[in-house]
mmCIF file of C-alpha atoms and ligand atoms in Angstrom:
data_model
loop_
_atom_site.group_PDB
_atom_site.id
_atom_site.type_symbol
_atom_site.label_atom_id
_atom_site.label_comp_id
_atom_site.label_asym_id
_atom_site.label_seq_id
_atom_site.Cartn_x
_atom_site.Cartn_y
_atom_site.Cartn_z
ATOM 1 C CA UNK B 1 151.317 69.950 142.264
ATOM 2 C CA UNK B 2 148.121 68.547 140.855
ATOM 3 C CA UNK B 3 145.193 70.601 139.617
ATOM 4 C CA UNK B 4 142.259 68.420 138.877
ATOM 5 C CA UNK B 5 144.590 65.432 138.734
ATOM 6 C CA UNK B 6 146.867 67.143 136.260
ATOM 7 C CA UNK B 7 150.469 67.942 137.263
ATOM 8 C CA UNK B 8 150.739 71.794 137.018
ATOM 9 C CA UNK B 9 153.439 74.284 137.596
ATOM 10 C CA UNK B 10 152.833 78.108 137.997
ATOM 11 C CA UNK B 11 155.040 79.098 134.951
ATOM 12 C CA UNK B 12 156.194 77.191 131.813
ATOM 13 C CA UNK B 13 158.030 78.154 128.508
ATOM 14 C CA UNK B 14 155.952 78.059 125.506
ATOM 15 C CA UNK B 15 157.321 77.330 122.054
ATOM 16 C CA UNK B 16 160.842 77.031 123.202
ATOM 17 C CA UNK B 17 160.969 80.382 124.959
ATOM 18 C CA UNK B 18 158.950 82.458 122.429
ATOM 19 C CA UNK B 19 156.426 83.128 125.205
ATOM 20 C CA UNK B 20 155.595 81.970 128.828
ATOM 21 C CA UNK B 21 152.382 80.392 130.307
ATOM 22 C CA UNK B 22 151.146 81.314 133.646
ATOM 23 C CA UNK B 23 148.148 80.783 135.911
ATOM 24 C CA UNK B 24 146.412 84.126 136.421
ATOM 25 C CA UNK B 25 146.307 84.097 140.056
ATOM 26 C CA UNK B 26 144.136 87.218 140.365
ATOM 27 C CA UNK B 27 141.241 84.896 139.268
ATOM 28 C CA UNK B 28 141.730 82.302 142.075
ATOM 29 C CA UNK B 29 140.264 80.717 144.071
ATOM 30 C CA UNK B 30 137.164 81.251 141.889
ATOM 31 C CA UNK B 31 138.418 80.472 138.523
ATOM 32 C CA UNK B 32 141.505 78.472 137.307
ATOM 33 C CA UNK B 33 142.782 80.264 134.209
ATOM 34 C CA UNK B 34 145.910 79.970 132.292
ATOM 35 C CA UNK B 35 147.431 82.768 130.158
ATOM 36 C CA UNK B 36 150.121 83.012 127.633
ATOM 37 C CA UNK B 37 152.468 86.150 127.901
ATOM 38 C CA UNK B 38 154.125 86.814 124.508
ATOM 39 C CA UNK B 39 156.511 89.693 125.551
ATOM 40 C CA UNK B 40 158.470 91.071 128.254
ATOM 41 C CA UNK B 41 156.107 94.105 128.866
ATOM 42 C CA UNK B 42 153.357 91.484 129.387
ATOM 43 C CA UNK B 43 155.332 89.655 131.984
ATOM 44 C CA UNK B 44 156.245 93.055 133.698
ATOM 45 C CA UNK B 45 152.445 93.803 133.985
ATOM 46 C CA UNK B 46 151.630 90.309 135.256
ATOM 47 C CA UNK B 47 154.193 90.748 138.004
ATOM 48 C CA UNK B 48 152.881 94.360 138.886
ATOM 49 C CA UNK B 49 149.203 93.373 138.892
ATOM 50 C CA UNK B 50 150.085 89.963 140.806
ATOM 51 C CA UNK B 51 148.708 87.698 138.105
ATOM 52 C CA UNK B 52 152.004 86.050 139.091
ATOM 53 C CA UNK B 53 153.000 86.579 142.770
ATOM 54 C CA UNK B 54 155.001 85.150 145.602
ATOM 55 C CA UNK B 55 158.825 86.178 145.874
ATOM 56 C CA UNK B 56 160.303 83.073 144.297
ATOM 57 C CA UNK B 57 157.892 82.933 141.377
ATOM 58 C CA UNK B 58 158.188 86.574 140.475
ATOM 59 C CA UNK B 59 161.904 86.271 140.402
ATOM 60 C CA UNK B 60 161.509 83.285 137.882
ATOM 61 C CA UNK B 61 158.903 85.281 135.793
ATOM 62 C CA UNK B 62 161.288 88.136 135.625
ATOM 63 C CA UNK B 63 164.114 85.856 134.461
ATOM 64 C CA UNK B 64 161.721 84.725 131.614
ATOM 65 C CA UNK B 65 160.883 88.467 130.950
ATOM 66 C CA UNK B 66 164.562 89.095 130.317
ATOM 67 C CA UNK B 67 164.590 86.256 127.737
ATOM 68 C CA UNK B 68 161.737 87.704 126.007
ATOM 69 C CA UNK B 69 163.262 91.211 126.077
ATOM 70 C CA UNK B 70 166.670 89.903 124.696
ATOM 71 C CA UNK B 71 164.724 88.019 121.999
ATOM 72 C CA UNK B 72 163.495 91.535 120.828
ATOM 73 C CA UNK B 73 166.659 93.518 121.461
ATOM 74 C CA UNK B 74 169.902 92.221 122.657
ATOM 75 C CA UNK B 75 171.751 95.554 123.088
ATOM 76 C CA UNK B 76 173.209 96.577 126.399
ATOM 77 C CA UNK B 77 171.256 99.740 126.950
ATOM 78 C CA UNK B 78 167.986 97.949 126.413
ATOM 79 C CA UNK B 79 168.862 95.039 128.714
ATOM 80 C CA UNK B 80 169.684 97.574 131.478
ATOM 81 C CA UNK B 81 166.469 99.434 131.031
ATOM 82 C CA UNK B 82 164.401 96.257 131.151
ATOM 83 C CA UNK B 83 166.339 95.349 134.355
ATOM 84 C CA UNK B 84 165.404 98.582 136.060
ATOM 85 C CA UNK B 85 161.731 98.448 134.959
ATOM 86 C CA UNK B 86 161.322 94.896 136.198
ATOM 87 C CA UNK B 87 162.920 95.595 139.675
ATOM 88 C CA UNK B 88 160.529 98.613 140.072
ATOM 89 C CA UNK B 89 157.496 96.466 139.730
ATOM 90 C CA UNK B 90 157.784 94.858 143.186
ATOM 91 C CA UNK B 91 160.613 96.327 145.308
ATOM 92 C CA UNK B 92 160.341 94.255 148.702
ATOM 93 C CA UNK B 93 160.742 90.768 147.216
ATOM 94 C CA UNK B 94 164.552 90.588 146.523
ATOM 95 C CA UNK B 95 164.228 87.353 144.492
ATOM 96 C CA UNK B 96 163.146 89.557 141.593
ATOM 97 C CA UNK B 97 166.398 91.598 141.742
ATOM 98 C CA UNK B 98 168.405 88.485 142.293
ATOM 99 C CA UNK B 99 166.846 86.874 139.127
ATOM 100 C CA UNK B 100 167.354 89.805 136.858
ATOM 101 C CA UNK B 101 170.834 90.534 138.114
ATOM 102 C CA UNK B 102 171.673 86.899 137.477
ATOM 103 C CA UNK B 103 170.432 86.937 133.945
ATOM 104 C CA UNK B 104 172.286 90.206 133.171
ATOM 105 C CA UNK B 105 175.510 88.810 134.542
ATOM 106 C CA UNK B 106 175.174 85.714 132.486
ATOM 107 C CA UNK B 107 174.712 87.552 129.021
ATOM 108 C CA UNK B 108 176.271 90.998 129.400
ATOM 109 C CA UNK B 109 179.842 89.952 128.497
ATOM 110 C CA UNK B 110 178.751 87.770 125.454
ATOM 111 C CA UNK B 111 178.442 89.158 121.794
ATOM 112 C CA UNK B 112 174.786 90.188 121.239
ATOM 113 C CA UNK B 113 174.035 87.262 118.938
ATOM 114 C CA UNK B 114 174.963 84.707 121.445
ATOM 115 C CA UNK B 115 172.712 86.257 124.363
ATOM 116 C CA UNK B 116 169.430 84.857 123.519
ATOM 117 C CA UNK B 117 170.301 81.008 123.611
ATOM 118 C CA UNK B 118 172.265 81.613 126.800
ATOM 119 C CA UNK B 119 169.481 83.625 128.461
ATOM 120 C CA UNK B 120 166.854 80.786 127.540
ATOM 121 C CA UNK B 121 169.084 78.065 128.901
ATOM 122 C CA UNK B 122 169.634 80.030 132.189
ATOM 123 C CA UNK B 123 165.998 80.741 132.658
ATOM 124 C CA UNK B 124 165.165 77.136 132.171
ATOM 125 C CA UNK B 125 167.936 76.111 134.673
ATOM 126 C CA UNK B 126 166.682 78.617 137.270
ATOM 127 C CA UNK B 127 163.041 77.283 136.865
ATOM 128 C CA UNK B 128 164.105 73.747 137.497
ATOM 129 C CA UNK B 129 166.436 74.802 140.356
ATOM 130 C CA UNK B 130 163.594 76.520 142.063
ATOM 131 C CA UNK B 131 161.610 73.188 142.237
ATOM 132 C CA UNK B 132 164.484 71.212 143.590
ATOM 133 C CA UNK B 133 165.115 73.928 146.155
ATOM 134 C CA UNK B 134 161.582 74.064 147.438
ATOM 135 C CA UNK B 135 161.457 70.297 147.701
ATOM 136 C CA UNK B 136 164.628 70.466 149.805
ATOM 137 C CA UNK B 137 163.136 73.172 151.992
ATOM 138 C CA UNK B 138 159.947 71.117 152.373
ATOM 139 C CA UNK B 139 162.147 68.060 153.399
ATOM 140 C CA UNK B 140 164.024 70.090 156.282
ATOM 141 C CA UNK B 141 160.747 71.745 157.350
ATOM 142 C CA UNK B 142 158.905 68.367 157.518
ATOM 143 C CA UNK B 143 161.408 67.147 160.069
ATOM 144 C CA UNK B 144 160.375 69.921 162.350
ATOM 145 C CA UNK B 145 156.677 69.155 162.029
ATOM 146 C CA UNK B 146 157.692 65.361 162.647
ATOM 147 C CA UNK B 147 159.473 66.266 165.833
ATOM 148 C CA UNK B 148 156.336 68.295 167.023
ATOM 149 C CA UNK B 149 154.283 65.249 166.311
ATOM 150 C CA UNK B 150 156.600 62.987 168.180
ATOM 151 C CA UNK B 151 156.250 65.116 171.296
ATOM 152 C CA UNK B 152 152.484 65.619 170.956
ATOM 153 C CA UNK B 153 151.154 62.481 169.422
ATOM 154 C CA UNK B 154 148.147 64.478 168.119
ATOM 155 C CA UNK B 155 147.573 66.409 164.913
ATOM 156 C CA UNK B 156 150.222 69.197 164.700
ATOM 157 C CA UNK B 157 148.584 72.722 164.322
ATOM 158 C CA UNK B 158 150.559 74.969 162.072
ATOM 159 C CA UNK B 159 149.678 78.648 161.452
ATOM 160 C CA UNK B 160 150.617 80.096 158.245
ATOM 161 C CA UNK B 161 150.199 83.695 156.829
ATOM 162 C CA UNK B 162 149.814 84.680 153.210
ATOM 163 C CA UNK B 163 150.440 82.163 150.583
ATOM 164 C CA UNK B 164 153.972 80.560 150.586
ATOM 165 C CA UNK B 165 152.656 77.542 148.708
ATOM 166 C CA UNK B 166 153.310 76.131 145.246
ATOM 167 C CA UNK B 167 151.532 79.061 143.761
ATOM 168 C CA UNK B 168 154.197 81.450 145.154
ATOM 169 C CA UNK B 169 156.924 79.462 143.625
ATOM 170 C CA UNK B 170 157.382 77.183 140.405
ATOM 171 C CA UNK B 171 156.058 74.258 142.471
ATOM 172 C CA UNK B 172 155.900 72.892 146.135
ATOM 173 C CA UNK B 173 156.139 76.312 147.717
ATOM 174 C CA UNK B 174 158.341 77.161 150.739
ATOM 175 C CA UNK B 175 156.394 77.215 154.092
ATOM 176 C CA UNK B 176 153.752 74.871 152.488
ATOM 177 C CA UNK B 177 156.323 72.641 151.072
ATOM 178 C CA UNK B 178 157.145 71.473 154.545
ATOM 179 C CA UNK B 179 153.307 70.893 155.181
ATOM 180 C CA UNK B 180 153.041 68.923 151.916
ATOM 181 C CA UNK B 181 156.083 66.674 152.747
ATOM 182 C CA UNK B 182 154.878 66.131 156.244
ATOM 183 C CA UNK B 183 151.454 65.269 155.087
ATOM 184 C CA UNK B 184 153.000 62.897 152.391
ATOM 185 C CA UNK B 185 154.859 61.136 155.272
ATOM 186 C CA UNK B 186 151.517 60.422 157.010
ATOM 187 C CA UNK B 187 152.058 63.070 159.900
ATOM 188 C CA UNK B 188 148.607 64.189 161.102
ATOM 189 C CA UNK B 189 148.208 67.883 160.905
ATOM 190 C CA UNK B 190 146.078 70.809 160.460
ATOM 191 C CA UNK B 191 146.653 74.309 159.081
ATOM 192 C CA UNK B 192 145.369 77.612 160.434
ATOM 193 C CA UNK B 193 145.270 79.825 157.379
ATOM 194 C CA UNK B 194 145.372 83.596 157.843
ATOM 195 C CA UNK B 195 143.017 85.330 155.393
ATOM 196 C CA UNK B 196 145.592 87.893 154.833
ATOM 197 C CA UNK B 197 143.815 91.093 153.969
ATOM 198 C CA UNK B 198 143.688 93.009 151.724
ATOM 199 C CA UNK B 199 144.813 90.580 148.852
ATOM 200 C CA UNK B 200 143.443 87.549 150.548
ATOM 201 C CA UNK B 201 146.382 85.302 149.657
ATOM 202 C CA UNK B 202 145.069 83.069 152.428
ATOM 203 C CA UNK B 203 142.308 81.835 150.139
ATOM 204 C CA UNK B 204 145.043 80.719 147.658
ATOM 205 C CA UNK B 205 146.497 78.743 150.516
ATOM 206 C CA UNK B 206 143.109 77.200 151.356
ATOM 207 C CA UNK B 207 142.621 76.396 147.579
ATOM 208 C CA UNK B 208 146.021 74.646 147.466
ATOM 209 C CA UNK B 209 145.325 72.815 150.756
ATOM 210 C CA UNK B 210 141.917 71.579 149.662
ATOM 211 C CA UNK B 211 143.406 70.443 146.396
ATOM 212 C CA UNK B 212 145.352 67.779 148.361
ATOM 213 C CA UNK B 213 143.056 67.139 151.185
ATOM 214 C CA UNK B 214 145.070 68.699 154.013
ATOM 215 C CA UNK B 215 142.851 69.684 156.900
ATOM 216 C CA UNK B 216 142.750 73.424 157.383
ATOM 217 C CA UNK B 217 140.780 76.406 158.686
ATOM 218 C CA UNK B 218 140.760 79.964 157.451
ATOM 219 C CA UNK B 219 140.797 82.616 160.086
ATOM 220 C CA UNK B 220 140.556 86.297 160.284
ATOM 221 C CA UNK B 221 144.050 87.868 160.457
ATOM 222 C CA UNK B 222 143.233 89.101 163.867
ATOM 223 C CA UNK B 223 142.380 85.582 165.219
ATOM 224 C CA UNK B 224 145.978 84.349 165.209
ATOM 225 C CA UNK B 225 147.098 85.980 168.493
ATOM 226 C CA UNK B 226 144.153 84.445 170.318
ATOM 227 C CA UNK B 227 144.770 81.075 169.028
ATOM 228 C CA UNK B 228 148.305 81.236 169.922
ATOM 229 C CA UNK B 229 147.493 82.252 173.473
ATOM 230 C CA UNK B 230 145.266 79.351 173.802
ATOM 231 C CA UNK B 231 147.766 76.784 172.588
ATOM 232 C CA UNK B 232 145.990 76.083 169.515
ATOM 233 C CA UNK B 233 149.062 76.559 167.447
ATOM 234 C CA UNK B 234 152.162 74.316 167.765
ATOM 235 C CA UNK B 235 154.295 76.276 165.288
ATOM 236 C CA UNK B 236 154.041 79.224 163.007
ATOM 237 C CA UNK B 237 155.588 78.708 159.434
ATOM 238 C CA UNK B 238 155.618 81.523 157.015
ATOM 239 C CA UNK B 239 157.453 82.357 153.921
ATOM 240 C CA UNK B 240 159.673 85.478 153.140
ATOM 241 C CA UNK B 241 160.147 88.014 150.634
ATOM 242 C CA UNK B 242 163.624 89.342 151.891
ATOM 243 C CA UNK B 243 165.748 88.031 154.637
ATOM 244 C CA UNK B 244 168.722 90.162 155.866
ATOM 245 C CA UNK B 245 172.174 88.963 156.498
ATOM 246 C CA UNK B 246 171.345 88.858 160.252
ATOM 247 C CA UNK B 247 168.035 87.201 159.737
ATOM 248 C CA UNK B 248 165.431 90.064 159.859
ATOM 249 C CA UNK B 249 162.572 88.972 157.689
ATOM 250 C CA UNK B 250 160.292 90.874 155.464
ATOM 251 C CA UNK B 251 157.099 88.989 154.794
ATOM 252 C CA UNK B 252 153.413 89.843 154.102
ATOM 253 C CA UNK B 253 151.971 92.577 156.232
ATOM 254 C CA UNK B 254 150.714 91.121 159.612
ATOM 255 C CA UNK B 255 153.663 88.616 159.954
ATOM 256 C CA UNK B 256 155.350 90.729 162.732
ATOM 257 C CA UNK B 257 152.214 90.555 164.874
ATOM 258 C CA UNK B 258 152.014 86.748 164.771
ATOM 259 C CA UNK B 259 155.761 86.681 165.447
ATOM 260 C CA UNK B 260 155.152 88.728 168.579
ATOM 261 C CA UNK B 261 152.321 86.522 169.803
ATOM 262 C CA UNK B 262 154.332 83.435 169.187
ATOM 263 C CA UNK B 263 157.324 84.898 171.097
ATOM 264 C CA UNK B 264 155.042 85.848 174.085
ATOM 265 C CA UNK B 265 153.784 82.264 174.252
ATOM 266 C CA UNK B 266 157.066 80.587 173.357
ATOM 267 C CA UNK B 267 155.576 78.910 170.231
ATOM 268 C CA UNK B 268 158.312 78.394 167.567
ATOM 269 C CA UNK B 269 158.191 80.782 164.716
ATOM 270 C CA UNK B 270 159.815 79.492 161.493
ATOM 271 C CA UNK B 271 160.433 81.270 158.085
ATOM 272 C CA UNK B 272 160.983 79.001 155.165
ATOM 273 C CA UNK B 273 162.676 80.478 151.987
ATOM 274 C CA UNK B 274 165.373 79.684 149.463
ATOM 275 C CA UNK B 275 168.701 81.318 149.551
ATOM 276 C CA UNK B 276 167.669 83.664 146.702
ATOM 277 C CA UNK B 277 165.507 85.459 149.335
ATOM 278 C CA UNK B 278 168.465 86.358 151.423
ATOM 279 C CA UNK B 279 169.757 89.857 150.775
ATOM 280 C CA UNK B 280 173.400 89.822 151.942
ATOM 281 C CA UNK B 281 173.717 93.583 151.387
ATOM 282 C CA UNK B 282 171.323 94.484 154.066
ATOM 283 C CA UNK B 283 171.711 93.984 158.023
ATOM 284 C CA UNK B 284 168.875 95.807 159.648
ATOM 285 C CA UNK B 285 165.687 94.913 157.995
ATOM 286 C CA UNK B 286 163.521 97.728 159.473
ATOM 287 C CA UNK B 287 165.759 100.434 158.029
ATOM 288 C CA UNK B 288 167.284 98.764 154.962
ATOM 289 C CA UNK B 289 164.404 97.002 153.421
ATOM 290 C CA UNK B 290 162.018 99.096 151.052
ATOM 291 C CA UNK B 291 158.438 98.175 151.910
ATOM 292 C CA UNK B 292 156.184 98.150 148.831
ATOM 293 C CA UNK B 293 153.114 100.574 149.273
ATOM 294 C CA UNK B 294 150.231 99.306 147.100
ATOM 295 C CA UNK B 295 147.205 100.946 145.787
ATOM 296 C CA UNK B 296 144.406 101.838 148.528
ATOM 297 C CA UNK B 297 141.955 100.363 146.049
ATOM 298 C CA UNK B 298 143.231 96.932 147.299
ATOM 299 C CA UNK B 299 141.664 97.845 150.791
ATOM 300 C CA UNK B 300 138.563 99.662 149.293
ATOM 301 C CA UNK B 301 137.270 96.948 147.322
ATOM 302 C CA UNK B 302 136.660 93.200 147.917
ATOM 303 C CA UNK B 303 135.920 90.419 145.419
ATOM 304 C CA UNK B 304 133.908 87.302 146.118
ATOM 305 C CA UNK B 305 130.981 85.476 144.742
ATOM 306 C CA UNK B 306 127.526 87.202 144.958
ATOM 307 C CA UNK B 307 124.158 85.679 145.473
ATOM 308 C CA UNK B 308 123.750 84.749 141.848
ATOM 309 C CA UNK B 309 126.973 82.813 142.069
ATOM 310 C CA UNK B 310 128.779 85.387 139.875
ATOM 311 C CA UNK B 311 132.351 86.705 140.746
ATOM 312 C CA UNK B 312 131.928 90.347 141.775
ATOM 313 C CA UNK B 313 133.546 93.267 143.354
ATOM 314 C CA UNK B 314 132.068 95.688 145.950
ATOM 315 C CA UNK B 315 133.416 98.734 147.672
ATOM 316 C CA UNK B 316 133.610 98.459 151.462
ATOM 317 C CA UNK B 317 135.313 101.633 152.391
ATOM 318 C CA UNK B 318 134.027 105.053 151.312
ATOM 319 C CA UNK B 319 135.979 106.798 148.599
ATOM 320 C CA UNK B 320 136.662 109.807 150.716
ATOM 321 C CA UNK B 321 138.315 107.715 153.534
ATOM 322 C CA UNK B 322 141.997 107.792 153.730
ATOM 323 C CA UNK B 323 143.589 104.396 153.310
ATOM 324 C CA UNK B 324 147.249 103.107 153.573
ATOM 325 C CA UNK B 325 148.325 99.850 152.278
ATOM 326 C CA UNK B 326 151.901 98.695 153.167
ATOM 327 C CA UNK B 327 152.321 95.266 151.632
ATOM 328 C CA UNK B 328 154.997 93.881 153.899
ATOM 329 C CA UNK B 329 156.405 94.277 157.318
ATOM 330 C CA UNK B 330 159.626 93.112 158.941
ATOM 331 C CA UNK B 331 160.013 90.623 161.785
ATOM 332 C CA UNK B 332 163.203 91.163 163.608
ATOM 333 C CA UNK B 333 165.527 88.098 163.912
ATOM 334 C CA UNK B 334 165.030 87.912 167.577
ATOM 335 C CA UNK B 335 161.551 86.705 167.030
ATOM 336 C CA UNK B 336 162.555 84.081 164.637
ATOM 337 C CA UNK B 337 163.150 80.526 165.911
ATOM 338 C CA UNK B 338 164.714 79.199 162.745
ATOM 339 C CA UNK B 339 165.042 79.641 159.045
ATOM 340 C CA UNK B 340 164.343 76.843 156.856
ATOM 341 C CA UNK B 341 166.390 76.986 153.603
ATOM 342 C CA UNK B 342 167.315 74.376 150.928
ATOM 343 C CA UNK B 343 170.576 73.639 152.779
ATOM 344 C CA UNK B 344 168.871 72.999 156.306
ATOM 345 C CA UNK B 345 167.561 74.751 159.257
ATOM 346 C CA UNK B 346 169.484 77.316 161.203
ATOM 347 C CA UNK B 347 168.869 80.066 163.899
ATOM 348 C CA UNK B 348 168.809 83.555 162.080
ATOM 349 C CA UNK B 349 172.221 84.607 163.383
ATOM 350 C CA UNK B 350 173.764 81.451 161.804
ATOM 351 C CA UNK B 351 172.868 81.919 158.217
ATOM 352 C CA UNK B 352 176.450 82.712 157.271
ATOM 353 C CA UNK B 353 177.379 79.257 158.606
ATOM 354 C CA UNK B 354 174.857 77.726 155.965
ATOM 355 C CA UNK B 355 175.873 80.087 153.271
ATOM 356 C CA UNK B 356 179.443 81.165 153.677
ATOM 357 C CA UNK B 357 179.461 82.367 150.155
ATOM 358 C CA UNK B 358 176.782 84.823 151.035
ATOM 359 C CA UNK B 359 178.512 85.950 154.149
ATOM 360 C CA UNK B 360 181.465 87.110 151.885
ATOM 361 C CA UNK B 361 178.819 89.449 150.049
ATOM 362 C CA UNK B 362 177.840 91.317 153.036
ATOM 363 C CA UNK B 363 178.377 94.940 152.261
ATOM 364 C CA UNK B 364 176.693 97.393 154.642
ATOM 365 C CA UNK B 365 175.604 97.687 158.154
HETATM 366 O O1 MRU D 401 152.436 90.023 147.599
HETATM 367 P P1 MRU D 401 152.858 88.643 147.408
HETATM 368 O O2 MRU D 401 151.435 87.847 147.167
HETATM 369 O O3 MRU D 401 153.549 88.399 146.146
HETATM 370 O O4 MRU D 401 153.522 88.209 148.590
HETATM 371 C C1 MRU D 401 154.517 87.363 148.707
HETATM 372 C C2 MRU D 401 153.910 86.349 149.742
HETATM 373 O O5 MRU D 401 153.221 85.353 149.097
HETATM 374 C C3 MRU D 401 154.384 86.192 150.937
HETATM 375 O O6 MRU D 401 154.640 87.250 151.586
HETATM 376 C C4 MRU D 401 155.133 84.945 151.145
HETATM 377 O O7 MRU D 401 155.438 84.539 152.354
HETATM 378 C C5 MRU D 401 156.679 84.978 150.456
HETATM 379 S S1 MRU D 401 156.526 84.263 149.014
HETATM 380 C C6 MRU D 401 156.806 82.574 149.268
#
């Protein structure tokens, strides 16, 4: 997508894989700052601190971290250690594990001296593939928006939670890819953007949508149920951090509540994600998906622009108050109307029809 008219991606290789470039997303929406990461530990820190974030993007960043690690030491033990350390940074988003496992599988049977060029080529291929997948997700998702418009003949109101836009991927996004393509096709639409406390990823979504001129309105997370109840929402479209083999969906905390309200009002609830977000080894999401617990300081402190126009942070919860910060929740498949993937849209129970090869990987109940 373009930033100030310049085509921009969220991650790129620098000096033929000697380093990677990223956008520091912790600075957005107030400042657009790029950063170069020169070794795998810098990439690991960027993932942990959410300078790079969003399930598909952290997968690709981790693939590049493997390249930088192998450049420094191509021995088996080291590769396995890096794999474990990277996976531990963000345990819910399965794309991370998928990407590093894919990299390990590609290199581990090769002689050490051959590993780096193969790893580099693989990371490049995964980066490009992510863009194409997201574009395909968007094309399938845009058809849903077009059908809603055909029935309504008025701007389609989409509600989204968190940021499943181009910032969460290499480019285009997942849920927002559908919005971008529908908008490109001239379908009138408007997006309700959940603020998404505590990390405020909704502000990233608003920043993205402003960048291309898509009408949108930021709402407090608690407002979604009310808007759904009053027929102000035609469809909910969110991303995912992990989808189980039966279609349970882990996504940013608060997603489940939107799905409940949507079900109550018979508003379609869609989840857009690439197949690398499907974890075929898990069936029951509520018990089988590890939910990342993040620091309570994310709740205690809030960042914004002060009266002097300076970015600053203030404490809003007293230090002695207990806080809990689960970063994701699980929406059961029964609340999900459809999953929008790069291969098309299906009801959650039919994921294995779209991905028969994944169905063969299912391992536990
Ligand atoms: O914690 P984050 O910001 O890395 O969370 C991921 C998300 O942005 C969302 O949950 C999203 O829907 C999945 S990524 C497209």
